[in-house]
Amino acid sequence: MEKTYNSFGFRAVIRIAMKDRAKRRGGGVYFVGLNRVFWCILVLVFFFGFSFSTLCLLLRGTFRPRLISSWRPPALKSISGDFPTVFVRETVLFPDQALVFLTCPQLFPLLTKDDIDCVYLSPNSSQLQLNLQPVPIDGEYADLQIVRCPLQPRGLFAYVDIKSSGHLLSIGPTFHWNSLAYEALIDRDNTTIVFVKGLNLRGGRVVDQSRFECVYGWDFTRSKLFLQSEVISIGQEIVRCKTPLSILSGSHSIKSSIKVSVRGVGKPVLSSVARPSRRMDPDPPTRKRHEMCICTMLRNQARFLREWVMYHSRIGVERWFIYDNNSDDDISNLIESLDDENFNITRHVWPWIKTQEAGFAHCALRARDSCEWVGFIDIDEFLHFPSGLSLHDVIGNLTTNVAELRVSCHNFGPSGLKRVPAKGVAVGYTCRMAAPERHKSIVRPEALNSTLINSVHHFHLRSGFEFVNMERDALVINHYKYQVWEVFKEKFHRRVATYVTDWQQEENVGSKDRTPGLGTRPVEPLDWSTRFCEVLDTGLRDRVVEMLSNPKTHMLPWQKEVDWKEMKIKSSASRR
């Protein structure tokens, strides 16, 4: 069921402060009578090929639409007047912040932190209680921006305040992150792939799809206003639906406004912010542009990104897909800088926490048309060839039925260091544990099972394809898992295990993602710098120095970058 904004007492708002944009005007809000709506629908049916089911969807019940230009969904609230129309489409509540989704006119300039405040008011009062600046604003699509407001005390009410006009607007429909259909896209075969939180299915297994159904519509609280559809496959957080013809044949405005969700048969529909407006290319290219690509998901790892990209570029990686999981360290500026330096790298906003498997499945679909192989590794993991082979050598020697390489991981410790190594992680950390832990995968995305089920470390493959376990003298992954305390503590906060929000919580204490011997205490052990050191391993260090160091200065390429903390301070100052 759709939730009201009173849940958990968490309320966040934004104030749109647009002094320098006050003279611009955007598309207004128009109220259209039912007779006019009827004729508009008939025109859509004849000219855009809508099926009878879409007509029923629009006319059933007491639906009284408010049309907001030709591309707006009918239920959005807005503020107009002397300002471009800005819509609060919906809000998603997380344990530590609220994501506010703003829909703006397509030609409207992107908002910045200077344009927006998070404002918190007392009930039955207009007196301002708290005014906070949001963390950086994300905008991946032309008409959508995500504002992230910090957690605030209970009992405060939320409004959107257009400062120059004095208008207040409630933050709109609000949902919780752990019970939500959060992303969707239409695949090559015209099925809809929906990513869902809250089904609580067992990992790595396909579920009986007859127990579930997909639904499409604007309002899932009213069964007369949505379409039902068959579930083709379901597993983990990934549901593949049979897309109704009316959705496939609809205009872009319909696909960008209609949401999709899932429900168990006879159960309420899960809340949704997922709109299947993104569509994959229907015809696969005959030849991929890139032999090797990498997908990763990260949060606040900007200071390590340059080294990771430059090293992997040198060994043969051609394309990087960065799934940004709520970073606030100006990583978007760094990615733009790397792209300007001709590294083929893109940032994809992925605000959904505890969804790494779903994010990797989403990335596999995006990479499928351009990449022959895709590696799924973290930013503290480096591919390493101990025997001196190249990436091209390893991939080129595989048979056509091999579609996944499973690569062992060696976990490195702080290696006696107490500060971040100046020359980077691959050179600085040289002591590791003896036994490898787990493995990570390099896969052919074309060969993945249609369920897209994966466990981060490996995927399910289509029939006829197989995996191989790589020999550790040919290819391994150096996982710099236990770095100096400053880095380790930040990395594992909120990301320690699948169902643990904060690594200091007394939950899942026995998880393999917990640090051995550390438990949940947020205090640095006295012997931290010497832990996890059983084998001296300088193989990758030596290769990095040989391949990438300047023969005159002995500097590595990423050392030319300004100190990251200084860079962040300068960036913040320039925005002010």
Coordinates of C-alpha atoms in Angstrom, one line a residue:
M1 CA 0.0 0.0 0.0
E2 CA 1.1 3.6 -0.6
K3 CA 2.3 5.1 2.7
T4 CA 1.6 8.5 4.1
Y5 CA 4.5 10.7 5.2
N6 CA 3.9 10.2 8.9
S7 CA 5.9 6.9 9.0
F8 CA 8.7 6.7 11.6
G9 CA 8.3 10.4 12.4
F10 CA 10.8 11.1 9.7
R11 CA 10.1 14.3 7.7
A12 CA 12.3 16.2 5.4
V13 CA 11.7 19.0 3.0
I14 CA 13.4 21.2 0.6
R15 CA 13.3 24.9 0.0
I16 CA 13.9 25.9 -3.6
A17 CA 15.8 29.2 -3.5
M18 CA 16.0 30.5 -7.1
K19 CA 16.9 34.1 -6.9
D20 CA 18.7 34.1 -10.2
R21 CA 16.0 32.1 -11.9
A22 CA 13.0 34.1 -10.8
K23 CA 12.4 35.6 -14.2
R24 CA 12.4 32.3 -16.0
R25 CA 9.0 30.6 -16.7
G26 CA 8.4 27.0 -17.3
G27 CA 5.4 24.9 -18.5
G28 CA 2.3 25.8 -16.4
V29 CA -0.3 23.6 -14.8
Y30 CA -3.5 23.2 -16.8
F31 CA -6.8 21.8 -15.6
V32 CA -8.7 20.1 -18.4
G33 CA -12.4 19.1 -18.2
L34 CA -13.5 15.6 -18.6
N35 CA -15.0 16.2 -22.1
R36 CA -11.7 17.4 -23.3
V37 CA -9.9 14.5 -21.7
F38 CA -12.2 12.1 -23.5
W39 CA -11.3 13.5 -26.9
C40 CA -7.6 13.6 -26.1
I41 CA -7.8 9.9 -25.2
L42 CA -9.5 9.1 -28.5
V43 CA -6.7 10.9 -30.4
L44 CA -4.1 8.8 -28.5
V45 CA -5.9 5.6 -29.2
F46 CA -6.0 6.2 -33.0
F47 CA -2.6 7.8 -33.5
F48 CA -0.5 6.0 -31.0
G49 CA -2.0 2.5 -31.2
F50 CA -3.1 2.3 -27.6
S51 CA -5.0 -0.9 -26.8
F52 CA -8.4 -1.1 -25.2
S53 CA -6.8 -2.0 -21.9
T54 CA -5.1 1.4 -21.7
L55 CA -8.4 3.2 -22.4
C56 CA -10.0 1.2 -19.6
L57 CA -7.1 2.1 -17.3
L58 CA -7.7 5.8 -17.9
L59 CA -11.5 5.9 -17.7
R60 CA -12.4 3.4 -15.0
G61 CA -13.7 4.6 -11.6
T62 CA -13.9 8.2 -10.7
F63 CA -10.5 9.2 -12.1
R64 CA -10.4 13.0 -12.6
P65 CA -7.0 13.8 -14.2
R66 CA -5.1 17.0 -13.9
L67 CA -3.0 17.2 -17.0
I68 CA 0.3 19.0 -16.6
S69 CA 1.5 19.5 -20.2
S70 CA 1.7 16.6 -22.6
W71 CA 4.4 14.7 -20.7
R72 CA 3.5 15.0 -17.0
P73 CA 1.8 12.2 -15.0
P74 CA -1.7 13.2 -13.9
A75 CA -1.2 13.1 -10.1
L76 CA 1.8 15.4 -9.5
K77 CA 1.7 18.4 -7.3
S78 CA 3.5 21.5 -8.4
I79 CA 4.3 25.1 -7.8
S80 CA 4.2 27.5 -10.7
G81 CA 3.3 31.2 -10.9
D82 CA 6.4 33.3 -11.6
F83 CA 8.7 30.3 -11.5
P84 CA 9.4 27.3 -13.7
T85 CA 7.2 24.4 -12.6
V86 CA 9.0 22.1 -10.1
F87 CA 7.3 18.9 -9.0
V88 CA 7.9 16.9 -5.9
R89 CA 7.3 13.5 -7.5
E90 CA 7.8 11.3 -4.4
T91 CA 10.1 10.8 -1.4
V92 CA 11.9 7.7 -0.2
L93 CA 12.9 7.3 3.4
F94 CA 16.3 5.7 4.3
P95 CA 17.7 5.1 7.8
D96 CA 19.8 8.2 7.7
Q97 CA 18.3 10.5 5.1
A98 CA 15.3 11.2 2.8
L99 CA 15.6 11.1 -1.0
V100 CA 13.3 13.7 -2.5
F101 CA 12.7 13.2 -6.3
L102 CA 12.1 16.5 -8.1
T103 CA 10.7 16.7 -11.6
C104 CA 11.6 19.9 -13.4
P105 CA 10.9 21.2 -16.9
Q106 CA 13.3 19.5 -19.4
L107 CA 15.0 22.8 -20.4
F108 CA 15.2 24.0 -16.8
P109 CA 18.8 24.4 -15.5
L110 CA 19.9 21.8 -13.0
L111 CA 19.5 22.9 -9.4
T112 CA 22.5 23.0 -7.1
K113 CA 23.1 22.9 -3.3
D114 CA 23.0 26.6 -3.3
D115 CA 19.4 26.6 -4.6
I116 CA 18.0 24.2 -2.1
D117 CA 17.7 23.9 1.7
C118 CA 16.2 21.1 3.8
V119 CA 13.6 22.9 6.1
Y120 CA 11.9 21.3 9.1
L121 CA 8.9 23.0 10.7
S122 CA 6.9 22.4 14.0
P123 CA 3.4 21.0 13.7
N124 CA 0.6 23.6 13.7
S125 CA 3.2 26.3 13.3
S126 CA 5.1 28.0 10.5
Q127 CA 8.1 28.6 12.7
L128 CA 11.3 27.3 11.3
Q129 CA 12.9 24.7 13.6
L130 CA 15.8 23.5 11.6
N131 CA 17.4 24.5 8.3
L132 CA 20.0 22.1 6.8
Q133 CA 21.9 22.0 3.5
P134 CA 21.3 18.9 1.5
V135 CA 24.1 16.6 0.5
P136 CA 25.0 16.9 -3.2
I137 CA 22.1 16.8 -5.6
D138 CA 22.0 14.1 -8.2
G139 CA 20.5 14.4 -11.7
E140 CA 20.9 11.6 -14.2
Y141 CA 17.9 12.3 -16.4
A142 CA 16.9 15.5 -18.1
D143 CA 13.8 16.1 -16.0
L144 CA 14.6 14.4 -12.7
Q145 CA 16.8 15.4 -9.8
I146 CA 17.3 13.7 -6.4
V147 CA 17.8 15.8 -3.3
R148 CA 19.1 14.0 -0.2
C149 CA 18.1 15.6 3.1
P150 CA 19.7 14.5 6.4
L151 CA 17.8 12.8 9.2
Q152 CA 16.1 15.3 11.5
P153 CA 14.4 15.1 14.9
R154 CA 11.0 13.5 15.2
G155 CA 7.8 15.5 15.3
L156 CA 8.6 18.0 12.5
F157 CA 6.5 18.6 9.5
A158 CA 7.7 18.9 5.9
Y159 CA 7.1 21.5 3.2
V160 CA 8.6 22.6 0.0
D161 CA 9.3 26.3 0.2
I162 CA 9.7 28.5 -2.8
K163 CA 11.6 31.2 -1.0
S164 CA 10.9 34.1 -3.3
S165 CA 7.2 33.4 -3.6
G166 CA 6.4 32.2 -0.1
H167 CA 4.5 29.1 -1.3
L168 CA 4.7 25.9 0.7
L169 CA 4.2 22.5 -0.7
S170 CA 4.1 19.2 1.2
I171 CA 6.8 16.7 0.2
G172 CA 4.3 14.4 -1.4
P173 CA 3.9 10.6 -1.5
T174 CA 6.5 8.9 0.8
F175 CA 7.7 5.4 0.8
H176 CA 10.3 3.3 2.7
W177 CA 13.4 1.9 1.1
N178 CA 13.0 -1.6 2.3
S179 CA 9.5 -2.3 0.9
L180 CA 9.6 -0.8 -2.6
A181 CA 9.8 -1.4 -6.3
Y182 CA 12.7 1.0 -7.0
E183 CA 13.9 0.6 -10.6
A184 CA 12.6 -0.8 -13.9
L185 CA 13.5 -1.1 -17.5
I186 CA 12.2 -2.8 -20.7
D187 CA 14.5 -5.5 -22.0
R188 CA 15.2 -6.4 -25.7
D189 CA 12.4 -9.0 -25.6
N190 CA 9.9 -6.4 -24.5
T191 CA 9.7 -7.9 -21.0
T192 CA 9.9 -5.5 -18.0
I193 CA 12.6 -6.1 -15.4
V194 CA 11.6 -4.8 -12.0
F195 CA 14.0 -4.4 -9.1
V196 CA 12.1 -4.8 -5.8
K197 CA 12.8 -4.6 -2.1
G198 CA 10.6 -6.3 0.4
L199 CA 9.8 -9.7 -1.1
N200 CA 12.3 -11.3 1.2
L201 CA 13.1 -14.2 -1.2
R202 CA 15.9 -16.6 -0.6
G203 CA 19.1 -15.6 -2.4
G204 CA 20.3 -17.5 -5.5
R205 CA 17.1 -19.3 -6.2
V206 CA 14.3 -19.0 -8.7
V207 CA 10.8 -18.8 -7.1
D208 CA 7.5 -20.1 -8.3
Q209 CA 6.3 -17.2 -10.5
S210 CA 2.6 -18.2 -10.3
R211 CA 2.6 -16.9 -6.7
F212 CA 3.1 -13.3 -7.9
E213 CA 1.8 -10.8 -10.5
C214 CA 3.0 -7.5 -11.9
V215 CA 0.9 -4.4 -11.9
Y216 CA 1.1 -1.2 -14.0
G217 CA -0.6 2.1 -13.2
W218 CA -0.5 5.4 -11.5
D219 CA -2.3 4.6 -8.2
F220 CA -1.8 1.2 -6.7
T221 CA -4.3 1.8 -3.9
R222 CA -7.2 1.5 -6.3
S223 CA -7.4 -1.8 -8.2
K224 CA -9.6 -0.3 -10.9
L225 CA -6.7 2.0 -11.9
F226 CA -4.0 -0.5 -12.7
L227 CA -3.3 -3.3 -15.2
Q228 CA -2.3 -6.8 -14.1
S229 CA 0.4 -8.7 -15.9
E230 CA 2.1 -12.2 -15.7
V231 CA 5.4 -12.8 -13.9
I232 CA 7.8 -14.6 -16.2
S233 CA 10.5 -15.2 -13.6
I234 CA 11.3 -14.0 -10.1
G235 CA 14.3 -14.4 -7.8
Q236 CA 16.1 -12.4 -5.2
E237 CA 15.1 -8.7 -5.9
I238 CA 14.6 -9.2 -9.7
V239 CA 11.3 -9.7 -11.3
R240 CA 10.7 -10.2 -15.1
C241 CA 7.2 -9.2 -16.2
K242 CA 5.2 -9.6 -19.4
T243 CA 4.8 -6.0 -20.5
P244 CA 1.2 -5.1 -21.5
L245 CA 0.9 -4.2 -25.2
S246 CA -0.6 -0.8 -24.2
I247 CA 2.6 0.1 -22.3
L248 CA 4.8 -1.0 -25.2
S249 CA 2.8 0.9 -27.8
G250 CA 2.3 4.0 -25.6
S251 CA 4.1 7.3 -26.1
H252 CA 7.1 8.3 -24.1
S253 CA 4.9 10.4 -21.8
I254 CA 2.9 7.4 -20.8
K255 CA 5.9 5.2 -20.2
S256 CA 7.6 7.9 -18.2
S257 CA 4.6 8.4 -15.9
I258 CA 3.2 4.9 -15.4
K259 CA 4.8 2.9 -12.6
V260 CA 5.3 -0.9 -12.3
S261 CA 5.2 -3.0 -9.1
V262 CA 4.8 -6.5 -7.9
R263 CA 2.5 -8.3 -5.4
G264 CA 1.9 -11.7 -4.1
V265 CA -1.4 -13.2 -5.3
G266 CA -4.1 -11.9 -3.0
K267 CA -1.7 -9.5 -1.2
P268 CA -1.3 -5.7 -1.4
V269 CA 0.8 -4.2 -4.1
L270 CA 4.3 -3.1 -3.0
S271 CA 4.8 0.7 -3.2
S272 CA 6.7 1.8 -6.2
V273 CA 8.8 4.6 -7.7
A274 CA 9.8 2.4 -10.6
R275 CA 8.9 3.6 -14.1
P276 CA 10.0 1.4 -17.1
S277 CA 10.9 4.4 -19.3
R278 CA 14.4 3.1 -20.1
R279 CA 14.4 0.6 -23.0
M280 CA 17.3 -1.5 -24.1
D281 CA 18.2 -1.7 -27.7
P282 CA 16.1 -4.5 -29.3
D283 CA 18.8 -5.7 -31.7
P284 CA 22.2 -6.8 -30.3
P285 CA 25.2 -5.5 -32.2
T286 CA 27.2 -8.0 -34.3
R287 CA 30.4 -6.9 -32.7
K288 CA 31.0 -5.4 -29.3
R289 CA 33.0 -2.1 -29.1
H290 CA 34.9 -3.2 -26.0
E291 CA 36.6 -6.5 -25.1
M292 CA 36.7 -5.8 -21.4
C293 CA 34.6 -3.6 -19.1
I294 CA 34.2 -3.2 -15.4
C295 CA 31.1 -2.6 -13.2
T296 CA 31.5 -1.4 -9.6
M297 CA 29.3 0.1 -6.9
L298 CA 30.9 2.5 -4.5
R299 CA 30.2 5.1 -1.8
N300 CA 32.7 7.9 -0.9
Q301 CA 35.7 6.3 -2.6
A302 CA 36.7 9.2 -4.8
R303 CA 40.2 9.5 -3.5
F304 CA 40.9 5.9 -4.7
L305 CA 39.2 6.0 -8.0
R306 CA 42.0 7.5 -10.1
E307 CA 44.5 4.9 -9.3
W308 CA 42.0 2.1 -9.8
V309 CA 41.0 3.3 -13.2
M310 CA 44.5 4.1 -14.5
Y311 CA 45.9 0.8 -13.4
H312 CA 43.1 -1.2 -15.0
S313 CA 43.3 0.9 -18.2
R314 CA 46.9 -0.1 -18.5
I315 CA 46.1 -3.9 -18.3
G316 CA 43.4 -3.7 -20.9
V317 CA 40.1 -2.5 -19.4
E318 CA 38.3 -0.1 -21.8
R319 CA 35.1 0.9 -20.2
W320 CA 34.0 1.6 -16.6
F321 CA 30.4 1.7 -15.2
I322 CA 30.4 3.4 -11.8
Y323 CA 27.2 2.9 -9.7
D324 CA 27.3 5.7 -7.2
N325 CA 25.6 4.6 -3.9
N326 CA 24.9 8.0 -2.2
S327 CA 28.4 9.4 -2.3
D328 CA 29.0 12.9 -0.9
D329 CA 32.7 13.4 -1.7
D330 CA 32.3 15.1 -5.1
I331 CA 33.0 12.0 -7.0
S332 CA 31.0 13.2 -10.0
N333 CA 33.6 15.9 -10.6
L334 CA 36.4 13.4 -10.6
I335 CA 34.6 11.1 -13.0
E336 CA 34.0 14.0 -15.3
S337 CA 37.7 14.8 -15.1
L338 CA 38.7 11.2 -15.9
D339 CA 36.2 11.2 -18.9
D340 CA 37.9 14.4 -20.1
E341 CA 41.2 12.5 -20.0
N342 CA 39.7 10.0 -22.5
F343 CA 38.9 7.3 -19.9
N344 CA 35.6 5.8 -21.0
I345 CA 33.9 6.1 -17.7
T346 CA 30.3 7.0 -16.6
R347 CA 28.5 7.5 -13.3
H348 CA 25.1 6.0 -12.8
V349 CA 23.1 7.3 -9.8
W350 CA 22.1 4.3 -7.8
P351 CA 20.8 5.5 -4.4
W352 CA 19.3 2.1 -3.2
I353 CA 21.2 0.7 -0.3
K354 CA 21.8 -3.0 0.3
T355 CA 21.2 -3.8 -3.4
Q356 CA 24.6 -4.7 -4.8
E357 CA 23.3 -7.9 -6.5
A358 CA 20.4 -5.9 -8.2
G359 CA 22.8 -3.1 -9.1
F360 CA 25.2 -5.6 -10.8
A361 CA 22.3 -7.2 -12.7
H362 CA 21.2 -3.7 -13.8
C363 CA 24.8 -2.9 -14.9
A364 CA 25.1 -6.2 -16.8
L365 CA 22.1 -5.2 -18.9
R366 CA 23.5 -1.8 -19.6
A367 CA 27.0 -3.2 -20.5
R368 CA 25.6 -6.1 -22.7
D369 CA 25.5 -4.2 -26.0
S370 CA 29.0 -2.7 -25.8
C371 CA 31.1 -5.1 -23.8
E372 CA 32.2 -8.7 -24.6
W373 CA 33.3 -9.3 -21.0
V374 CA 32.4 -7.5 -17.8
G375 CA 34.3 -7.8 -14.5
F376 CA 32.3 -7.2 -11.3
I377 CA 34.8 -6.0 -8.7
D378 CA 35.0 -3.3 -6.0
I379 CA 37.2 -0.3 -6.1
D380 CA 39.6 -1.8 -3.5
E381 CA 40.1 -4.9 -5.8
F382 CA 42.8 -5.1 -8.5
L383 CA 43.1 -7.7 -11.2
H384 CA 46.7 -9.2 -11.1
F385 CA 48.5 -11.6 -13.4
P386 CA 51.3 -13.2 -11.3
S387 CA 52.7 -15.1 -14.2
G388 CA 53.0 -12.0 -16.4
L389 CA 50.2 -12.8 -18.8
S390 CA 48.0 -10.1 -20.1
L391 CA 44.2 -9.7 -19.8
H392 CA 43.9 -10.2 -23.6
D393 CA 46.0 -13.4 -23.3
V394 CA 43.7 -14.9 -20.6
I395 CA 40.4 -14.0 -22.4
G396 CA 41.7 -14.9 -25.9
N397 CA 42.5 -18.5 -24.9
L398 CA 39.0 -19.4 -23.7
T399 CA 36.6 -21.7 -25.6
T400 CA 33.4 -20.2 -26.9
N401 CA 31.2 -22.0 -24.3
V402 CA 33.1 -20.4 -21.4
A403 CA 31.1 -17.5 -20.1
E404 CA 32.4 -16.8 -16.6
L405 CA 35.8 -16.6 -15.0
R406 CA 35.8 -17.1 -11.3
V407 CA 38.9 -15.4 -9.8
S408 CA 40.2 -16.0 -6.3
C409 CA 40.7 -13.0 -4.0
H410 CA 43.7 -12.5 -1.7
N411 CA 42.8 -10.2 1.3
F412 CA 45.5 -7.7 2.2
G413 CA 46.0 -6.1 5.6
P414 CA 47.3 -2.7 6.7
S415 CA 50.8 -4.0 6.1
G416 CA 52.3 -2.0 9.1
L417 CA 50.9 1.3 7.9
K418 CA 49.0 3.8 10.0
R419 CA 48.4 6.4 7.2
V420 CA 47.0 6.2 3.7
P421 CA 50.0 5.3 1.5
A422 CA 51.1 8.2 -0.8
K423 CA 51.8 6.0 -3.8
G424 CA 48.4 4.3 -3.7
V425 CA 47.0 1.0 -2.3
A426 CA 48.7 -1.4 -4.8
V427 CA 52.1 -0.1 -3.9
G428 CA 51.5 0.6 -0.2
Y429 CA 49.9 -2.6 1.0
T430 CA 52.1 -5.7 0.5
C431 CA 51.2 -8.1 3.3
R432 CA 48.2 -10.5 3.0
M433 CA 46.5 -13.5 4.5
A434 CA 47.7 -16.9 3.2
A435 CA 44.4 -18.4 2.2
P436 CA 42.2 -16.8 -0.5
E437 CA 38.7 -15.9 0.4
R438 CA 35.7 -16.2 -2.0
H439 CA 36.0 -15.2 -5.7
K440 CA 34.8 -12.6 -8.0
S441 CA 33.6 -13.0 -11.6
I442 CA 34.3 -11.8 -15.1
V443 CA 31.3 -12.7 -17.3
R444 CA 29.9 -12.5 -20.8
P445 CA 26.8 -10.5 -20.2
E446 CA 25.1 -12.1 -23.3
A447 CA 25.3 -15.5 -21.6
L448 CA 23.6 -14.6 -18.4
N449 CA 20.5 -16.5 -17.4
S450 CA 17.3 -14.4 -18.0
T451 CA 16.6 -14.3 -14.3
L452 CA 19.8 -12.3 -13.8
I453 CA 20.3 -14.0 -10.4
N454 CA 23.7 -13.5 -8.9
S455 CA 25.4 -13.5 -5.5
V456 CA 27.8 -10.7 -6.3
H457 CA 30.6 -13.2 -6.6
H458 CA 29.0 -15.2 -9.5
F459 CA 26.0 -15.2 -11.9
H460 CA 23.7 -17.9 -13.2
L461 CA 24.4 -18.7 -16.8
R462 CA 22.2 -19.8 -19.7
S463 CA 22.1 -23.4 -20.7
G464 CA 25.1 -24.4 -22.8
F465 CA 27.6 -22.1 -21.1
E466 CA 29.9 -22.9 -18.2
F467 CA 32.4 -21.2 -15.8
V468 CA 36.0 -21.9 -15.2
N469 CA 38.0 -21.4 -12.0
M470 CA 41.1 -19.5 -12.8
E471 CA 44.5 -20.8 -11.7
R472 CA 45.9 -18.4 -9.1
D473 CA 49.3 -18.2 -10.9
A474 CA 47.4 -16.9 -14.0
L475 CA 44.9 -14.4 -12.5
V476 CA 44.0 -13.4 -9.0
I477 CA 42.4 -10.4 -7.4
N478 CA 44.3 -8.4 -4.8
H479 CA 41.6 -7.3 -2.4
Y480 CA 42.8 -4.4 -0.2
K481 CA 40.1 -5.2 2.3
Y482 CA 41.7 -4.2 5.6
Q483 CA 43.5 -0.9 5.0
V484 CA 44.6 1.7 7.5
W485 CA 42.0 2.3 10.2
E486 CA 40.9 5.7 8.8
V487 CA 39.9 4.0 5.6
F488 CA 38.5 0.8 7.0
K489 CA 36.2 2.5 9.5
E490 CA 34.6 4.7 6.8
K491 CA 34.3 1.9 4.3
F492 CA 32.4 -0.5 6.6
H493 CA 30.0 2.0 8.1
R494 CA 26.6 1.1 6.7
R495 CA 28.0 -1.5 4.3
V496 CA 29.2 -4.3 6.6
A497 CA 26.6 -7.0 5.7
T498 CA 23.5 -7.5 3.7
Y499 CA 21.0 -6.7 6.5
V500 CA 23.1 -4.6 8.8
T501 CA 22.6 -0.8 8.5
D502 CA 25.5 0.1 10.7
W503 CA 28.6 -2.1 11.4
Q504 CA 28.3 -1.1 15.1
Q505 CA 24.9 -2.8 15.5
E506 CA 24.7 -6.1 17.3
E507 CA 23.3 -7.9 14.2
N508 CA 24.7 -10.6 12.0
V509 CA 27.7 -10.7 14.2
G510 CA 28.8 -14.0 12.6
S511 CA 28.6 -12.7 9.1
K512 CA 31.7 -13.2 6.9
D513 CA 31.5 -9.5 6.2
R514 CA 32.3 -8.8 9.8
T515 CA 36.0 -8.2 10.5
P516 CA 37.6 -11.1 12.3
G517 CA 38.3 -10.2 15.9
L518 CA 36.7 -6.8 15.7
G519 CA 33.1 -7.5 16.4
T520 CA 31.0 -4.3 16.6
R521 CA 33.3 -2.0 18.6
P522 CA 34.1 1.3 16.8
V523 CA 37.5 1.5 18.5
E524 CA 40.8 0.9 16.7
P525 CA 42.6 -2.1 18.1
L526 CA 46.1 -1.4 19.3
D527 CA 47.5 -3.9 16.9
W528 CA 45.4 -3.0 13.9
S529 CA 48.3 -2.0 11.6
T530 CA 49.9 -5.5 12.0
R531 CA 46.8 -7.6 11.6
F532 CA 46.0 -9.9 8.6
C533 CA 49.6 -10.2 7.7
E534 CA 50.7 -13.8 7.0
V535 CA 52.4 -13.6 3.5
L536 CA 54.6 -10.9 2.1
D537 CA 53.3 -10.3 -1.5
T538 CA 55.0 -7.6 -3.6
G539 CA 54.0 -8.9 -7.0
L540 CA 51.5 -6.3 -7.9
R541 CA 53.5 -3.5 -6.3
D542 CA 56.5 -4.4 -8.4
R543 CA 54.5 -4.6 -11.6
V544 CA 52.8 -1.2 -11.0
V545 CA 56.1 0.5 -10.4
E546 CA 57.6 -1.1 -13.5
M547 CA 54.6 -0.2 -15.8
L548 CA 53.5 3.2 -14.5
S549 CA 56.2 5.0 -12.6
N550 CA 58.0 8.0 -14.2
P551 CA 61.6 7.0 -14.8
K552 CA 62.9 10.5 -13.9
T553 CA 60.6 11.5 -10.9
H554 CA 59.5 8.0 -9.9
M555 CA 56.1 9.4 -9.5
L556 CA 53.0 7.4 -10.4
P557 CA 50.3 9.0 -12.6
W558 CA 47.7 9.4 -9.8
Q559 CA 50.3 11.1 -7.6
K560 CA 50.1 14.2 -9.8
E561 CA 46.6 14.8 -8.6
V562 CA 46.1 17.5 -5.9
D563 CA 45.7 16.1 -2.4
W564 CA 42.1 14.9 -2.3
K565 CA 41.1 16.7 0.9
E566 CA 42.5 19.9 -0.5
M567 CA 40.7 19.3 -3.8
K568 CA 37.4 18.8 -1.9
I569 CA 37.9 22.1 0.1
K570 CA 38.6 24.0 -3.1
S571 CA 35.6 22.5 -4.8
S572 CA 33.3 23.5 -1.9
A573 CA 34.7 27.0 -1.9
S574 CA 34.1 27.4 -5.6
R575 CA 30.4 26.4 -5.3
R576 CA 29.9 29.0 -2.6

